[in-house]
Amino acid sequence: MAYVTACGGGIIRDLCIGAHPPAGLSDWRYLALSVIAAGMVIAIKEVVQKLSHPVLLFDAVGLGFFAVFGAHKTLAYGHSMEAAIILGMISAVGGGALRDLLLNRTPVILQKEIYASAALVGAVCQAGGEVLGWSMAWVPWAAIVSCFGIRCLSLYFHWNLPRFAPDDD
């Protein structure tokens, strides 16, 4: 599950942009890093369980990094800013959605939480900054912080997206 979560969104993105074979399937380091990360979490399970919402914090950090890298790679392959924004978001949320589906759970992106929206903001900042020619020394960091900040603030203040009830006809 760690591998699916870590690489699923990137594999989807790579297939969409024409990066064949996808990096997550062709580079052994992706699998190795996933196994090492899962092993570390298992090894420090007791410490992790004592922290207040540690998984959500680590997930928010990863969300920002994956959104930014996904948008950047899409632009590097010559695709439009709009494609970079959408595929940056998919890079960030795709692996978690695949994991949830495999575990027979409702993916977070299909719930009311501000999750994919935070990734979308990070991808917009990255793609917009790159297209405008802004400094790549700070644009990725600003994009990551914006995504991370929105996700953390939404968790802290219990912000959610509006839900619309279906009309009863």
PDB file of C-alpha atoms in Angstrom:
ATOM      1  CA  MET A   1       0.000   0.000   0.000  1.00  0.00           C
ATOM      2  CA  ALA A   2       2.901   2.358   0.707  1.00  0.00           C
ATOM      3  CA  TYR A   3       4.106   2.008  -2.882  1.00  0.00           C
ATOM      4  CA  VAL A   4       0.638   2.579  -4.370  1.00  0.00           C
ATOM      5  CA  THR A   5       0.164   5.656  -2.180  1.00  0.00           C
ATOM      6  CA  ALA A   6       3.584   7.111  -2.976  1.00  0.00           C
ATOM      7  CA  CYS A   7       3.729   6.354  -6.694  1.00  0.00           C
ATOM      8  CA  GLY A   8       0.146   5.976  -7.930  1.00  0.00           C
ATOM      9  CA  GLY A   9      -0.468   9.640  -8.742  1.00  0.00           C
ATOM     10  CA  GLY A  10       2.903  10.023 -10.438  1.00  0.00           C
ATOM     11  CA  ILE A  11       2.305   6.946 -12.572  1.00  0.00           C
ATOM     12  CA  ILE A  12      -1.053   8.357 -13.689  1.00  0.00           C
ATOM     13  CA  ARG A  13       0.623  11.694 -14.503  1.00  0.00           C
ATOM     14  CA  ASP A  14       3.471  10.056 -16.423  1.00  0.00           C
ATOM     15  CA  LEU A  15       1.031   8.039 -18.529  1.00  0.00           C
ATOM     16  CA  CYS A  16      -0.897  11.238 -19.330  1.00  0.00           C
ATOM     17  CA  ILE A  17       2.172  13.272 -20.342  1.00  0.00           C
ATOM     18  CA  GLY A  18       3.834  10.544 -22.396  1.00  0.00           C
ATOM     19  CA  ALA A  19       6.654   9.718 -19.978  1.00  0.00           C
ATOM     20  CA  HIS A  20       6.932   6.027 -20.874  1.00  0.00           C
ATOM     21  CA  PRO A  21       7.638   3.948 -18.957  1.00  0.00           C
ATOM     22  CA  PRO A  22       6.452   5.836 -15.868  1.00  0.00           C
ATOM     23  CA  ALA A  23       9.271   6.636 -13.445  1.00  0.00           C
ATOM     24  CA  GLY A  24       7.471   4.829 -10.617  1.00  0.00           C
ATOM     25  CA  LEU A  25       7.576   1.603 -12.626  1.00  0.00           C
ATOM     26  CA  SER A  26      10.999   1.885 -14.253  1.00  0.00           C
ATOM     27  CA  ASP A  27      13.215   3.215 -11.453  1.00  0.00           C
ATOM     28  CA  TRP A  28      13.870   0.776  -8.603  1.00  0.00           C
ATOM     29  CA  ARG A  29      14.516   3.658  -6.197  1.00  0.00           C
ATOM     30  CA  TYR A  30      10.795   4.506  -6.019  1.00  0.00           C
ATOM     31  CA  LEU A  31       9.958   1.033  -4.717  1.00  0.00           C
ATOM     32  CA  ALA A  32      12.989   1.026  -2.402  1.00  0.00           C
ATOM     33  CA  LEU A  33      12.076   4.392  -0.904  1.00  0.00           C
ATOM     34  CA  SER A  34       8.470   3.273  -0.381  1.00  0.00           C
ATOM     35  CA  VAL A  35       9.606   0.107   1.410  1.00  0.00           C
ATOM     36  CA  ILE A  36      12.089   2.051   3.564  1.00  0.00           C
ATOM     37  CA  ALA A  37       9.463   4.662   4.490  1.00  0.00           C
ATOM     38  CA  ALA A  38       6.919   1.964   5.381  1.00  0.00           C
ATOM     39  CA  GLY A  39       9.554   0.163   7.447  1.00  0.00           C
ATOM     40  CA  MET A  40      10.426   3.347   9.321  1.00  0.00           C
ATOM     41  CA  VAL A  41       6.774   4.016  10.135  1.00  0.00           C
ATOM     42  CA  ILE A  42       6.350   0.452  11.382  1.00  0.00           C
ATOM     43  CA  ALA A  43       9.568   0.708  13.430  1.00  0.00           C
ATOM     44  CA  ILE A  44       8.466   3.905  15.181  1.00  0.00           C
ATOM     45  CA  LYS A  45       4.782   2.999  15.309  1.00  0.00           C
ATOM     46  CA  GLU A  46       4.532   3.674  19.043  1.00  0.00           C
ATOM     47  CA  VAL A  47       6.007   7.167  18.678  1.00  0.00           C
ATOM     48  CA  VAL A  48       3.817   7.970  15.685  1.00  0.00           C
ATOM     49  CA  GLN A  49       0.671   6.897  17.536  1.00  0.00           C
ATOM     50  CA  LYS A  50       1.476   9.258  20.439  1.00  0.00           C
ATOM     51  CA  LEU A  51       1.717  12.283  18.168  1.00  0.00           C
ATOM     52  CA  SER A  52      -1.421  14.305  17.545  1.00  0.00           C
ATOM     53  CA  HIS A  53      -2.544  13.619  13.962  1.00  0.00           C
ATOM     54  CA  PRO A  54       0.957  12.816  12.613  1.00  0.00           C
ATOM     55  CA  VAL A  55      -0.296  11.116   9.483  1.00  0.00           C
ATOM     56  CA  LEU A  56      -2.296  14.206   8.506  1.00  0.00           C
ATOM     57  CA  LEU A  57       0.759  16.427   8.984  1.00  0.00           C
ATOM     58  CA  PHE A  58       3.056  14.185   6.924  1.00  0.00           C
ATOM     59  CA  ASP A  59       0.323  13.828   4.314  1.00  0.00           C
ATOM     60  CA  ALA A  60       0.005  17.627   4.035  1.00  0.00           C
ATOM     61  CA  VAL A  61       3.757  17.930   3.435  1.00  0.00           C
ATOM     62  CA  GLY A  62       3.675  15.193   0.794  1.00  0.00           C
ATOM     63  CA  LEU A  63       0.617  16.750  -0.829  1.00  0.00           C
ATOM     64  CA  GLY A  64       2.561  19.969  -1.439  1.00  0.00           C
ATOM     65  CA  PHE A  65       5.693  18.262  -2.751  1.00  0.00           C
ATOM     66  CA  PHE A  66       3.793  15.931  -5.095  1.00  0.00           C
ATOM     67  CA  ALA A  67       1.600  18.749  -6.475  1.00  0.00           C
ATOM     68  CA  VAL A  68       4.632  20.930  -7.185  1.00  0.00           C
ATOM     69  CA  PHE A  69       6.743  18.177  -8.728  1.00  0.00           C
ATOM     70  CA  GLY A  70       3.798  16.953 -10.803  1.00  0.00           C
ATOM     71  CA  ALA A  71       3.139  20.418 -12.219  1.00  0.00           C
ATOM     72  CA  HIS A  72       6.845  20.958 -12.903  1.00  0.00           C
ATOM     73  CA  LYS A  73       7.300  17.627 -14.715  1.00  0.00           C
ATOM     74  CA  THR A  74       4.211  18.228 -16.837  1.00  0.00           C
ATOM     75  CA  LEU A  75       5.591  21.602 -17.977  1.00  0.00           C
ATOM     76  CA  ALA A  76       9.024  20.041 -18.550  1.00  0.00           C
ATOM     77  CA  TYR A  77       7.386  17.614 -20.994  1.00  0.00           C
ATOM     78  CA  GLY A  78       6.050  20.561 -22.989  1.00  0.00           C
ATOM     79  CA  HIS A  79       2.422  20.535 -21.900  1.00  0.00           C
ATOM     80  CA  SER A  80       0.255  23.578 -21.184  1.00  0.00           C
ATOM     81  CA  MET A  81      -0.079  25.379 -17.890  1.00  0.00           C
ATOM     82  CA  GLU A  82      -3.643  24.083 -17.574  1.00  0.00           C
ATOM     83  CA  ALA A  83      -2.468  20.485 -18.020  1.00  0.00           C
ATOM     84  CA  ALA A  84       0.299  21.100 -15.476  1.00  0.00           C
ATOM     85  CA  ILE A  85      -2.205  22.353 -12.912  1.00  0.00           C
ATOM     86  CA  ILE A  86      -4.583  19.414 -13.323  1.00  0.00           C
ATOM     87  CA  LEU A  87      -1.826  16.793 -13.490  1.00  0.00           C
ATOM     88  CA  GLY A  88      -0.003  18.391 -10.552  1.00  0.00           C
ATOM     89  CA  MET A  89      -3.153  17.928  -8.507  1.00  0.00           C
ATOM     90  CA  ILE A  90      -3.591  14.359  -9.771  1.00  0.00           C
ATOM     91  CA  SER A  91       0.041  13.602  -8.887  1.00  0.00           C
ATOM     92  CA  ALA A  92      -0.669  14.713  -5.338  1.00  0.00           C
ATOM     93  CA  VAL A  93      -3.995  12.970  -4.721  1.00  0.00           C
ATOM     94  CA  GLY A  94      -3.979  10.030  -7.150  1.00  0.00           C
ATOM     95  CA  GLY A  95      -1.941   7.610  -5.052  1.00  0.00           C
ATOM     96  CA  GLY A  96      -4.049   8.142  -1.951  1.00  0.00           C
ATOM     97  CA  ALA A  97      -7.235   7.710  -3.968  1.00  0.00           C
ATOM     98  CA  LEU A  98      -5.955   4.440  -5.452  1.00  0.00           C
ATOM     99  CA  ARG A  99      -4.951   3.227  -1.972  1.00  0.00           C
ATOM    100  CA  ASP A 100      -8.380   4.039  -0.555  1.00  0.00           C
ATOM    101  CA  LEU A 101     -10.142   2.275  -3.431  1.00  0.00           C
ATOM    102  CA  LEU A 102      -7.968  -0.831  -2.974  1.00  0.00           C
ATOM    103  CA  LEU A 103      -8.817  -0.801   0.757  1.00  0.00           C
ATOM    104  CA  ASN A 104     -12.529  -0.393  -0.030  1.00  0.00           C
ATOM    105  CA  ARG A 105     -12.671   3.080   1.546  1.00  0.00           C
ATOM    106  CA  THR A 106     -14.148   6.291   0.186  1.00  0.00           C
ATOM    107  CA  PRO A 107     -11.212   8.380  -1.115  1.00  0.00           C
ATOM    108  CA  VAL A 108     -10.619  11.686   0.682  1.00  0.00           C
ATOM    109  CA  ILE A 109     -10.974  13.512  -2.643  1.00  0.00           C
ATOM    110  CA  LEU A 110     -14.602  12.348  -2.782  1.00  0.00           C
ATOM    111  CA  GLN A 111     -15.381  13.707   0.670  1.00  0.00           C
ATOM    112  CA  LYS A 112     -15.967  17.237   1.903  1.00  0.00           C
ATOM    113  CA  GLU A 113     -12.411  17.914   3.108  1.00  0.00           C
ATOM    114  CA  ILE A 114     -10.196  20.564   1.524  1.00  0.00           C
ATOM    115  CA  TYR A 115      -7.612  18.193   0.084  1.00  0.00           C
ATOM    116  CA  ALA A 116      -7.517  18.196  -3.697  1.00  0.00           C
ATOM    117  CA  SER A 117      -8.258  21.937  -3.562  1.00  0.00           C
ATOM    118  CA  ALA A 118      -5.087  22.519  -1.532  1.00  0.00           C
ATOM    119  CA  ALA A 119      -3.093  20.494  -4.070  1.00  0.00           C
ATOM    120  CA  LEU A 120      -4.694  22.519  -6.847  1.00  0.00           C
ATOM    121  CA  VAL A 121      -3.492  25.772  -5.244  1.00  0.00           C
ATOM    122  CA  GLY A 122       0.048  24.400  -4.941  1.00  0.00           C
ATOM    123  CA  ALA A 123       0.016  23.310  -8.586  1.00  0.00           C
ATOM    124  CA  VAL A 124      -1.354  26.711  -9.689  1.00  0.00           C
ATOM    125  CA  CYS A 125       1.444  28.508  -7.812  1.00  0.00           C
ATOM    126  CA  GLN A 126       4.116  26.256  -9.327  1.00  0.00           C
ATOM    127  CA  ALA A 127       2.828  26.237 -12.902  1.00  0.00           C
ATOM    128  CA  GLY A 128       2.003  29.945 -12.825  1.00  0.00           C
ATOM    129  CA  GLY A 129       5.407  30.845 -11.429  1.00  0.00           C
ATOM    130  CA  GLU A 130       7.209  28.754 -14.028  1.00  0.00           C
ATOM    131  CA  VAL A 131       5.174  30.088 -16.958  1.00  0.00           C
ATOM    132  CA  LEU A 132       5.735  33.670 -15.772  1.00  0.00           C
ATOM    133  CA  GLY A 133       9.476  33.005 -15.514  1.00  0.00           C
ATOM    134  CA  TRP A 134       9.735  33.659 -11.799  1.00  0.00           C
ATOM    135  CA  SER A 135      12.728  32.416  -9.830  1.00  0.00           C
ATOM    136  CA  MET A 136      12.835  28.653  -9.438  1.00  0.00           C
ATOM    137  CA  ALA A 137      14.827  29.265  -6.262  1.00  0.00           C
ATOM    138  CA  TRP A 138      11.653  30.230  -4.410  1.00  0.00           C
ATOM    139  CA  VAL A 139       8.576  29.372  -6.530  1.00  0.00           C
ATOM    140  CA  PRO A 140       8.511  25.660  -5.611  1.00  0.00           C
ATOM    141  CA  TRP A 141       8.906  26.447  -1.916  1.00  0.00           C
ATOM    142  CA  ALA A 142       6.150  29.057  -2.015  1.00  0.00           C
ATOM    143  CA  ALA A 143       3.901  26.572  -3.830  1.00  0.00           C
ATOM    144  CA  ILE A 144       4.614  23.804  -1.302  1.00  0.00           C
ATOM    145  CA  VAL A 145       3.999  26.142   1.634  1.00  0.00           C
ATOM    146  CA  SER A 146       0.738  27.381   0.106  1.00  0.00           C
ATOM    147  CA  CYS A 147      -0.566  23.837  -0.351  1.00  0.00           C
ATOM    148  CA  PHE A 148       0.646  22.717   3.079  1.00  0.00           C
ATOM    149  CA  GLY A 149      -0.739  25.837   4.747  1.00  0.00           C
ATOM    150  CA  ILE A 150      -4.190  25.536   3.200  1.00  0.00           C
ATOM    151  CA  ARG A 151      -4.424  21.854   4.105  1.00  0.00           C
ATOM    152  CA  CYS A 152      -3.257  22.417   7.703  1.00  0.00           C
ATOM    153  CA  LEU A 153      -5.503  25.441   8.225  1.00  0.00           C
ATOM    154  CA  SER A 154      -8.479  23.518   6.863  1.00  0.00           C
ATOM    155  CA  LEU A 155      -7.793  20.696   9.313  1.00  0.00           C
ATOM    156  CA  TYR A 156      -7.226  23.022  12.268  1.00  0.00           C
ATOM    157  CA  PHE A 157     -10.296  25.183  11.656  1.00  0.00           C
ATOM    158  CA  HIS A 158     -12.434  22.299  10.330  1.00  0.00           C
ATOM    159  CA  TRP A 159     -12.995  24.019   6.996  1.00  0.00           C
ATOM    160  CA  ASN A 160     -14.794  21.915   4.433  1.00  0.00           C
ATOM    161  CA  LEU A 161     -16.091  22.325   0.933  1.00  0.00           C
ATOM    162  CA  PRO A 162     -19.820  22.890   0.534  1.00  0.00           C
ATOM    163  CA  ARG A 163     -21.978  19.851  -0.029  1.00  0.00           C
ATOM    164  CA  PHE A 164     -25.039  19.908  -2.172  1.00  0.00           C
ATOM    165  CA  ALA A 165     -27.928  17.598  -1.478  1.00  0.00           C
ATOM    166  CA  PRO A 166     -29.572  16.054  -4.521  1.00  0.00           C
ATOM    167  CA  ASP A 167     -32.996  17.376  -5.422  1.00  0.00           C
ATOM    168  CA  ASP A 168     -35.843  15.086  -4.460  1.00  0.00           C
ATOM    169  CA  ASP A 169     -38.136  14.942  -7.458  1.00  0.00           C
TER     170      ASP A 169
END
